[in-house]
């Protein structure tokens, strides 16, 4: 690829996106080097990654996990172990770092993502929740510091690839009329409400096309993932909600499209494998082998499309409503969803209770101007409390 080796910090390295990122990096040791790895508490997985990639730093979420990792690393290891938000901040802002893969799951990813943006890094953004929560702050930080935001979510990566060159802001000025955001429809695409009321966590996590972490898998089943992506698209591409259409495309071969005023529609296609958008982000503006099999259109044979059903999947409507409300409404929607998904995964509520919990939190917590991180984090906290109360009423 290029002459200089890119130094990468991978946040959320033990998760689905993190592991795929390390797979791509491992294929190109001459182009990319791991500067730091960060994870929550999975010490064994982190230990194996440290042994393979020899990062300068490894960050664990708390001191206990950090101590366990220090004990596990061989004496004389090149890796220094840090912990918590301060550790994350250090490894995303270090002057040696070129690229930060933001792949922590949920609102927990916001402070480090924001720190990478403020430090002017190339930000490979997988953690969509941080944008949904603090879109205003994050996009402002990107503009102020001159950071480069490259979307890793497959749809947004596709849209980025289909946009006119040099269209960082206001793509409508470059002849773009709409973003066509595709959705697989998830494992419950053809299920009735009654069937979904009995769905188990394992059924919700059995995505037909993608293998992902459990939280995003449940979001895909409820279509909240598409709701979060709808919000994400508005922020990243600087368009209004009326310029984003959601289209269900069950094969997940087209990863999204951009429609132009002259009638052209440009799509990005590929096998559903996150290593493609990850490799694109790592190597941008060049391309490298991602280890992904070439797309075989003859075997694919069909590409189908249908409209999403917001009656059976109210989460999509709730996300849309949060965009219309503006302010911290999106953070409230996101936080309530995280709490509801966790309760569903713990089998404390039904799958169909997820939108009920979110709607209740959105009704009870007032949206305000998201002037700084404190305001956003307060909204997040209040929404979590409201969601927990709603869950309490449901189960009592
Ligand atoms: P995952 O659950 O598989 O992995 C999450 C990672 O974050 C793990 O490494 C975990 O240790 C780490 N983590 C969790 N909480 C943390 C904390 N408080 N501090 C530090 N690290 C923490 O999740 P995933 O599927 O890899 O998704 C990661 C992010 O990427 C999510 O925001 C998701 O929406 C987004 N995303 C994922 C996919 C996919 O295909 N998996 C696609 C698009 C976007
Ligand atoms: Mg996606």
PDB file of C-alpha atoms in Angstrom, residues 49-253:
ATOM      1  CA  UNK A  49      -4.415 -10.560  21.183  1.00  0.00           C
ATOM      2  CA  UNK A  50      -1.496  -8.924  23.018  1.00  0.00           C
ATOM      3  CA  UNK A  51       0.671 -11.945  22.356  1.00  0.00           C
ATOM      4  CA  UNK A  52      -0.162 -11.884  18.667  1.00  0.00           C
ATOM      5  CA  UNK A  53      -0.053  -8.120  17.981  1.00  0.00           C
ATOM      6  CA  UNK A  54       2.413  -6.867  20.624  1.00  0.00           C
ATOM      7  CA  UNK A  55       0.702  -3.493  21.165  1.00  0.00           C
ATOM      8  CA  UNK A  56       2.419  -0.696  23.075  1.00  0.00           C
ATOM      9  CA  UNK A  57      -0.669  -0.450  25.337  1.00  0.00           C
ATOM     10  CA  UNK A  58      -3.649  -2.575  26.374  1.00  0.00           C
ATOM     11  CA  UNK A  59      -6.571  -0.918  28.154  1.00  0.00           C
ATOM     12  CA  UNK A  60      -9.093  -2.749  30.346  1.00  0.00           C
ATOM     13  CA  UNK A  61     -12.274  -1.177  31.727  1.00  0.00           C
ATOM     14  CA  UNK A  62     -11.308  -1.477  35.394  1.00  0.00           C
ATOM     15  CA  UNK A  63      -8.289  -1.975  37.649  1.00  0.00           C
ATOM     16  CA  UNK A  64      -9.189  -5.560  38.513  1.00  0.00           C
ATOM     17  CA  UNK A  65      -9.211  -6.675  34.882  1.00  0.00           C
ATOM     18  CA  UNK A  66      -6.074  -4.609  34.238  1.00  0.00           C
ATOM     19  CA  UNK A  67      -4.264  -6.343  37.114  1.00  0.00           C
ATOM     20  CA  UNK A  68      -5.323  -9.775  35.841  1.00  0.00           C
ATOM     21  CA  UNK A  69      -3.956  -8.893  32.399  1.00  0.00           C
ATOM     22  CA  UNK A  70      -0.638  -7.649  33.871  1.00  0.00           C
ATOM     23  CA  UNK A  71      -0.280 -10.962  35.692  1.00  0.00           C
ATOM     24  CA  UNK A  72      -0.955 -12.909  32.507  1.00  0.00           C
ATOM     25  CA  UNK A  73       1.516 -11.041  30.291  1.00  0.00           C
ATOM     26  CA  UNK A  74       4.975 -12.541  30.169  1.00  0.00           C
ATOM     27  CA  UNK A  75       7.715 -10.758  32.071  1.00  0.00           C
ATOM     28  CA  UNK A  76       9.416  -8.295  29.751  1.00  0.00           C
ATOM     29  CA  UNK A  77       6.275  -7.899  27.609  1.00  0.00           C
ATOM     30  CA  UNK A  78       6.330  -4.776  25.421  1.00  0.00           C
ATOM     31  CA  UNK A  79       2.715  -4.046  26.433  1.00  0.00           C
ATOM     32  CA  UNK A  80       1.891  -1.630  29.216  1.00  0.00           C
ATOM     33  CA  UNK A  81      -1.565  -2.139  30.765  1.00  0.00           C
ATOM     34  CA  UNK A  82      -3.815   0.870  31.466  1.00  0.00           C
ATOM     35  CA  UNK A  83      -7.405   1.082  32.645  1.00  0.00           C
ATOM     36  CA  UNK A  84     -10.646   3.043  32.466  1.00  0.00           C
ATOM     37  CA  UNK A  85     -11.560   6.214  30.601  1.00  0.00           C
ATOM     38  CA  UNK A  86      -8.176   7.829  31.302  1.00  0.00           C
ATOM     39  CA  UNK A  87      -6.418   4.865  29.675  1.00  0.00           C
ATOM     40  CA  UNK A  88      -8.714   5.048  26.653  1.00  0.00           C
ATOM     41  CA  UNK A  89      -8.125   8.760  26.314  1.00  0.00           C
ATOM     42  CA  UNK A  90      -4.367   8.250  26.427  1.00  0.00           C
ATOM     43  CA  UNK A  91      -4.333   5.659  23.645  1.00  0.00           C
ATOM     44  CA  UNK A  92      -6.609   7.600  21.295  1.00  0.00           C
ATOM     45  CA  UNK A  93      -4.880  10.957  21.682  1.00  0.00           C
ATOM     46  CA  UNK A  94      -1.225   9.796  21.648  1.00  0.00           C
ATOM     47  CA  UNK A  95       0.718  11.638  18.915  1.00  0.00           C
ATOM     48  CA  UNK A  96       1.967   8.325  17.437  1.00  0.00           C
ATOM     49  CA  UNK A  97      -1.610   7.204  16.644  1.00  0.00           C
ATOM     50  CA  UNK A  98      -2.933   7.723  13.107  1.00  0.00           C
ATOM     51  CA  UNK A  99      -6.185   5.790  13.221  1.00  0.00           C
ATOM     52  CA  UNK A 100      -8.700   4.904  15.925  1.00  0.00           C
ATOM     53  CA  UNK A 101     -11.166   2.063  15.419  1.00  0.00           C
ATOM     54  CA  UNK A 102     -14.107   3.022  17.687  1.00  0.00           C
ATOM     55  CA  UNK A 103     -15.797  -0.357  18.222  1.00  0.00           C
ATOM     56  CA  UNK A 104     -16.847  -0.327  21.864  1.00  0.00           C
ATOM     57  CA  UNK A 105     -20.536  -1.232  22.077  1.00  0.00           C
ATOM     58  CA  UNK A 106     -23.100   1.271  23.326  1.00  0.00           C
ATOM     59  CA  UNK A 107     -22.983   4.644  25.045  1.00  0.00           C
ATOM     60  CA  UNK A 108     -19.788   3.555  26.848  1.00  0.00           C
ATOM     61  CA  UNK A 109     -17.971   4.352  23.599  1.00  0.00           C
ATOM     62  CA  UNK A 110     -18.829   8.046  23.492  1.00  0.00           C
ATOM     63  CA  UNK A 111     -16.029   9.625  25.590  1.00  0.00           C
ATOM     64  CA  UNK A 112     -13.212   7.816  23.756  1.00  0.00           C
ATOM     65  CA  UNK A 113     -14.786   8.402  20.324  1.00  0.00           C
ATOM     66  CA  UNK A 114     -15.135  12.086  21.123  1.00  0.00           C
ATOM     67  CA  UNK A 115     -11.545  12.249  22.393  1.00  0.00           C
ATOM     68  CA  UNK A 116     -10.277  10.713  19.120  1.00  0.00           C
ATOM     69  CA  UNK A 117     -12.296  13.255  17.118  1.00  0.00           C
ATOM     70  CA  UNK A 118     -11.003  16.148  19.211  1.00  0.00           C
ATOM     71  CA  UNK A 119      -7.435  14.934  18.744  1.00  0.00           C
ATOM     72  CA  UNK A 120      -7.893  15.136  14.963  1.00  0.00           C
ATOM     73  CA  UNK A 121      -7.353  11.424  14.321  1.00  0.00           C
ATOM     74  CA  UNK A 122      -8.687   9.349  11.456  1.00  0.00           C
ATOM     75  CA  UNK A 123     -11.766   8.001  13.182  1.00  0.00           C
ATOM     76  CA  UNK A 124     -13.073   4.644  11.970  1.00  0.00           C
ATOM     77  CA  UNK A 125     -16.538   4.796  13.463  1.00  0.00           C
ATOM     78  CA  UNK A 126     -18.311   1.521  14.200  1.00  0.00           C
ATOM     79  CA  UNK A 127     -19.803   2.662  17.523  1.00  0.00           C
ATOM     80  CA  UNK A 128     -22.990   4.167  16.098  1.00  0.00           C
ATOM     81  CA  UNK A 129     -24.449   4.776  19.567  1.00  0.00           C
ATOM     82  CA  UNK A 130     -21.901   7.537  20.196  1.00  0.00           C
ATOM     83  CA  UNK A 131     -23.127   9.408  17.139  1.00  0.00           C
ATOM     84  CA  UNK A 132     -26.778   8.835  17.995  1.00  0.00           C
ATOM     85  CA  UNK A 133     -26.171  10.115  21.499  1.00  0.00           C
ATOM     86  CA  UNK A 134     -23.796  12.970  20.872  1.00  0.00           C
ATOM     87  CA  UNK A 135     -24.013  13.569  17.111  1.00  0.00           C
ATOM     88  CA  UNK A 136     -23.922  17.303  17.471  1.00  0.00           C
ATOM     89  CA  UNK A 137     -20.816  17.241  19.698  1.00  0.00           C
ATOM     90  CA  UNK A 138     -19.026  14.589  17.688  1.00  0.00           C
ATOM     91  CA  UNK A 139     -19.551  16.233  14.293  1.00  0.00           C
ATOM     92  CA  UNK A 140     -18.538  19.609  15.743  1.00  0.00           C
ATOM     93  CA  UNK A 141     -15.355  18.042  17.148  1.00  0.00           C
ATOM     94  CA  UNK A 142     -14.575  16.484  13.756  1.00  0.00           C
ATOM     95  CA  UNK A 143     -14.996  19.858  12.029  1.00  0.00           C
ATOM     96  CA  UNK A 144     -13.011  21.815  14.623  1.00  0.00           C
ATOM     97  CA  UNK A 145     -10.027  19.469  14.735  1.00  0.00           C
ATOM     98  CA  UNK A 146      -9.963  18.471  11.067  1.00  0.00           C
ATOM     99  CA  UNK A 147     -10.341  14.809  12.029  1.00  0.00           C
ATOM    100  CA  UNK A 148     -11.342  12.428   9.233  1.00  0.00           C
ATOM    101  CA  UNK A 149     -14.471  10.399   9.994  1.00  0.00           C
ATOM    102  CA  UNK A 150     -14.741   7.174   8.002  1.00  0.00           C
ATOM    103  CA  UNK A 151     -17.955   5.245   8.674  1.00  0.00           C
ATOM    104  CA  UNK A 152     -17.509   1.519   9.315  1.00  0.00           C
ATOM    105  CA  UNK A 153     -21.173   0.600   9.678  1.00  0.00           C
ATOM    106  CA  UNK A 154     -21.619  -1.279   6.382  1.00  0.00           C
ATOM    107  CA  UNK A 155     -24.513   0.900   5.185  1.00  0.00           C
ATOM    108  CA  UNK A 156     -22.751   4.188   5.891  1.00  0.00           C
ATOM    109  CA  UNK A 157     -19.525   2.880   4.471  1.00  0.00           C
ATOM    110  CA  UNK A 158     -21.489   1.994   1.314  1.00  0.00           C
ATOM    111  CA  UNK A 159     -23.103   5.449   1.204  1.00  0.00           C
ATOM    112  CA  UNK A 160     -19.682   7.052   1.683  1.00  0.00           C
ATOM    113  CA  UNK A 161     -18.395   5.053  -1.280  1.00  0.00           C
ATOM    114  CA  UNK A 162     -21.399   6.076  -3.429  1.00  0.00           C
ATOM    115  CA  UNK A 163     -21.255   9.787  -2.580  1.00  0.00           C
ATOM    116  CA  UNK A 164     -19.642  12.213  -5.005  1.00  0.00           C
ATOM    117  CA  UNK A 165     -15.957  12.767  -4.300  1.00  0.00           C
ATOM    118  CA  UNK A 166     -15.293  15.641  -1.933  1.00  0.00           C
ATOM    119  CA  UNK A 167     -18.860  15.832  -0.596  1.00  0.00           C
ATOM    120  CA  UNK A 168     -18.090  16.241   3.046  1.00  0.00           C
ATOM    121  CA  UNK A 169     -20.960  18.557   3.785  1.00  0.00           C
ATOM    122  CA  UNK A 170     -24.283  19.243   2.126  1.00  0.00           C
ATOM    123  CA  UNK A 171     -24.223  16.491  -0.523  1.00  0.00           C
ATOM    124  CA  UNK A 172     -27.466  17.882  -1.940  1.00  0.00           C
ATOM    125  CA  UNK A 173     -25.323  20.651  -3.393  1.00  0.00           C
ATOM    126  CA  UNK A 174     -23.566  17.976  -5.448  1.00  0.00           C
ATOM    127  CA  UNK A 175     -26.725  16.575  -7.023  1.00  0.00           C
ATOM    128  CA  UNK A 176     -27.617  14.010  -4.354  1.00  0.00           C
ATOM    129  CA  UNK A 177     -31.379  13.747  -3.872  1.00  0.00           C
ATOM    130  CA  UNK A 178     -31.689  10.829  -1.433  1.00  0.00           C
ATOM    131  CA  UNK A 179     -29.891   8.251   0.613  1.00  0.00           C
ATOM    132  CA  UNK A 180     -31.425   4.782   0.268  1.00  0.00           C
ATOM    133  CA  UNK A 181     -30.558   2.971   3.489  1.00  0.00           C
ATOM    134  CA  UNK A 182     -30.976  -0.785   3.140  1.00  0.00           C
ATOM    135  CA  UNK A 183     -32.070  -3.129   5.942  1.00  0.00           C
ATOM    136  CA  UNK A 184     -32.045  -6.913   5.934  1.00  0.00           C
ATOM    137  CA  UNK A 185     -35.279  -6.982   7.943  1.00  0.00           C
ATOM    138  CA  UNK A 186     -33.585  -9.218  10.520  1.00  0.00           C
ATOM    139  CA  UNK A 187     -34.561 -12.700  11.699  1.00  0.00           C
ATOM    140  CA  UNK A 188     -38.195 -11.696  12.440  1.00  0.00           C
ATOM    141  CA  UNK A 189     -38.918 -10.057   9.073  1.00  0.00           C
ATOM    142  CA  UNK A 190     -41.897 -12.354   8.450  1.00  0.00           C
ATOM    143  CA  UNK A 191     -42.937 -13.005  12.058  1.00  0.00           C
ATOM    144  CA  UNK A 192     -46.257 -11.834  13.495  1.00  0.00           C
ATOM    145  CA  UNK A 193     -46.441  -9.692  16.622  1.00  0.00           C
ATOM    146  CA  UNK A 194     -47.672 -12.740  18.569  1.00  0.00           C
ATOM    147  CA  UNK A 195     -44.691 -14.810  17.440  1.00  0.00           C
ATOM    148  CA  UNK A 196     -42.275 -12.011  18.328  1.00  0.00           C
ATOM    149  CA  UNK A 197     -43.819 -11.781  21.813  1.00  0.00           C
ATOM    150  CA  UNK A 198     -42.516 -15.322  22.419  1.00  0.00           C
ATOM    151  CA  UNK A 199     -39.085 -14.815  20.802  1.00  0.00           C
ATOM    152  CA  UNK A 200     -36.037 -15.917  22.803  1.00  0.00           C
ATOM    153  CA  UNK A 201     -32.710 -14.048  22.932  1.00  0.00           C
ATOM    154  CA  UNK A 202     -31.040 -16.774  20.872  1.00  0.00           C
ATOM    155  CA  UNK A 203     -33.686 -16.478  18.168  1.00  0.00           C
ATOM    156  CA  UNK A 204     -33.241 -12.697  18.113  1.00  0.00           C
ATOM    157  CA  UNK A 205     -29.459 -13.098  17.831  1.00  0.00           C
ATOM    158  CA  UNK A 206     -29.646 -15.574  14.941  1.00  0.00           C
ATOM    159  CA  UNK A 207     -29.263 -13.023  12.165  1.00  0.00           C
ATOM    160  CA  UNK A 208     -29.817 -14.474   8.688  1.00  0.00           C
ATOM    161  CA  UNK A 209     -26.848 -12.699   7.018  1.00  0.00           C
ATOM    162  CA  UNK A 210     -24.471 -11.139   9.550  1.00  0.00           C
ATOM    163  CA  UNK A 211     -22.584 -12.460  12.552  1.00  0.00           C
ATOM    164  CA  UNK A 212     -22.431  -9.695  15.196  1.00  0.00           C
ATOM    165  CA  UNK A 213     -22.341  -8.946  18.929  1.00  0.00           C
ATOM    166  CA  UNK A 214     -25.543  -9.694  20.875  1.00  0.00           C
ATOM    167  CA  UNK A 215     -26.670  -6.114  21.448  1.00  0.00           C
ATOM    168  CA  UNK A 216     -26.576  -5.100  17.782  1.00  0.00           C
ATOM    169  CA  UNK A 217     -28.121  -8.453  16.836  1.00  0.00           C
ATOM    170  CA  UNK A 218     -31.179  -7.699  18.989  1.00  0.00           C
ATOM    171  CA  UNK A 219     -31.260  -4.186  17.507  1.00  0.00           C
ATOM    172  CA  UNK A 220     -31.288  -5.736  14.041  1.00  0.00           C
ATOM    173  CA  UNK A 221     -34.193  -7.978  14.988  1.00  0.00           C
ATOM    174  CA  UNK A 222     -36.246  -5.045  16.350  1.00  0.00           C
ATOM    175  CA  UNK A 223     -35.174  -2.707  13.485  1.00  0.00           C
ATOM    176  CA  UNK A 224     -33.822  -0.320  16.120  1.00  0.00           C
ATOM    177  CA  UNK A 225     -30.487  -0.897  14.438  1.00  0.00           C
ATOM    178  CA  UNK A 226     -31.968   0.670  11.308  1.00  0.00           C
ATOM    179  CA  UNK A 227     -33.427   3.456  13.441  1.00  0.00           C
ATOM    180  CA  UNK A 228     -29.999   4.171  14.929  1.00  0.00           C
ATOM    181  CA  UNK A 229     -28.496   4.020  11.433  1.00  0.00           C
ATOM    182  CA  UNK A 230     -31.121   6.446  10.150  1.00  0.00           C
ATOM    183  CA  UNK A 231     -29.948   8.938  12.782  1.00  0.00           C
ATOM    184  CA  UNK A 232     -26.322   8.099  12.030  1.00  0.00           C
ATOM    185  CA  UNK A 233     -26.859   8.836   8.303  1.00  0.00           C
ATOM    186  CA  UNK A 234     -28.378  12.253   9.043  1.00  0.00           C
ATOM    187  CA  UNK A 235     -25.338  13.227  11.118  1.00  0.00           C
ATOM    188  CA  UNK A 236     -22.561  11.801   8.969  1.00  0.00           C
ATOM    189  CA  UNK A 237     -23.879  13.013   5.622  1.00  0.00           C
ATOM    190  CA  UNK A 238     -25.428  16.252   6.865  1.00  0.00           C
ATOM    191  CA  UNK A 239     -28.885  15.554   5.431  1.00  0.00           C
ATOM    192  CA  UNK A 240     -32.397  15.961   6.818  1.00  0.00           C
ATOM    193  CA  UNK A 241     -34.537  12.951   7.790  1.00  0.00           C
ATOM    194  CA  UNK A 242     -36.736  13.441   4.728  1.00  0.00           C
ATOM    195  CA  UNK A 243     -33.716  12.665   2.567  1.00  0.00           C
ATOM    196  CA  UNK A 244     -33.195   9.168   3.982  1.00  0.00           C
ATOM    197  CA  UNK A 245     -35.432   6.277   2.884  1.00  0.00           C
ATOM    198  CA  UNK A 246     -35.244   2.865   4.552  1.00  0.00           C
ATOM    199  CA  UNK A 247     -35.651  -0.074   2.147  1.00  0.00           C
ATOM    200  CA  UNK A 248     -35.775  -3.697   3.249  1.00  0.00           C
ATOM    201  CA  UNK A 249     -33.438  -5.819   1.126  1.00  0.00           C
ATOM    202  CA  UNK A 250     -33.342  -9.318   2.666  1.00  0.00           C
ATOM    203  CA  UNK A 251     -30.194 -10.585   0.907  1.00  0.00           C
ATOM    204  CA  UNK A 252     -27.869  -7.869   2.376  1.00  0.00           C
ATOM    205  CA  UNK A 253     -25.861  -7.769  -0.848  1.00  0.00           C
TER     206      UNK A 253
END
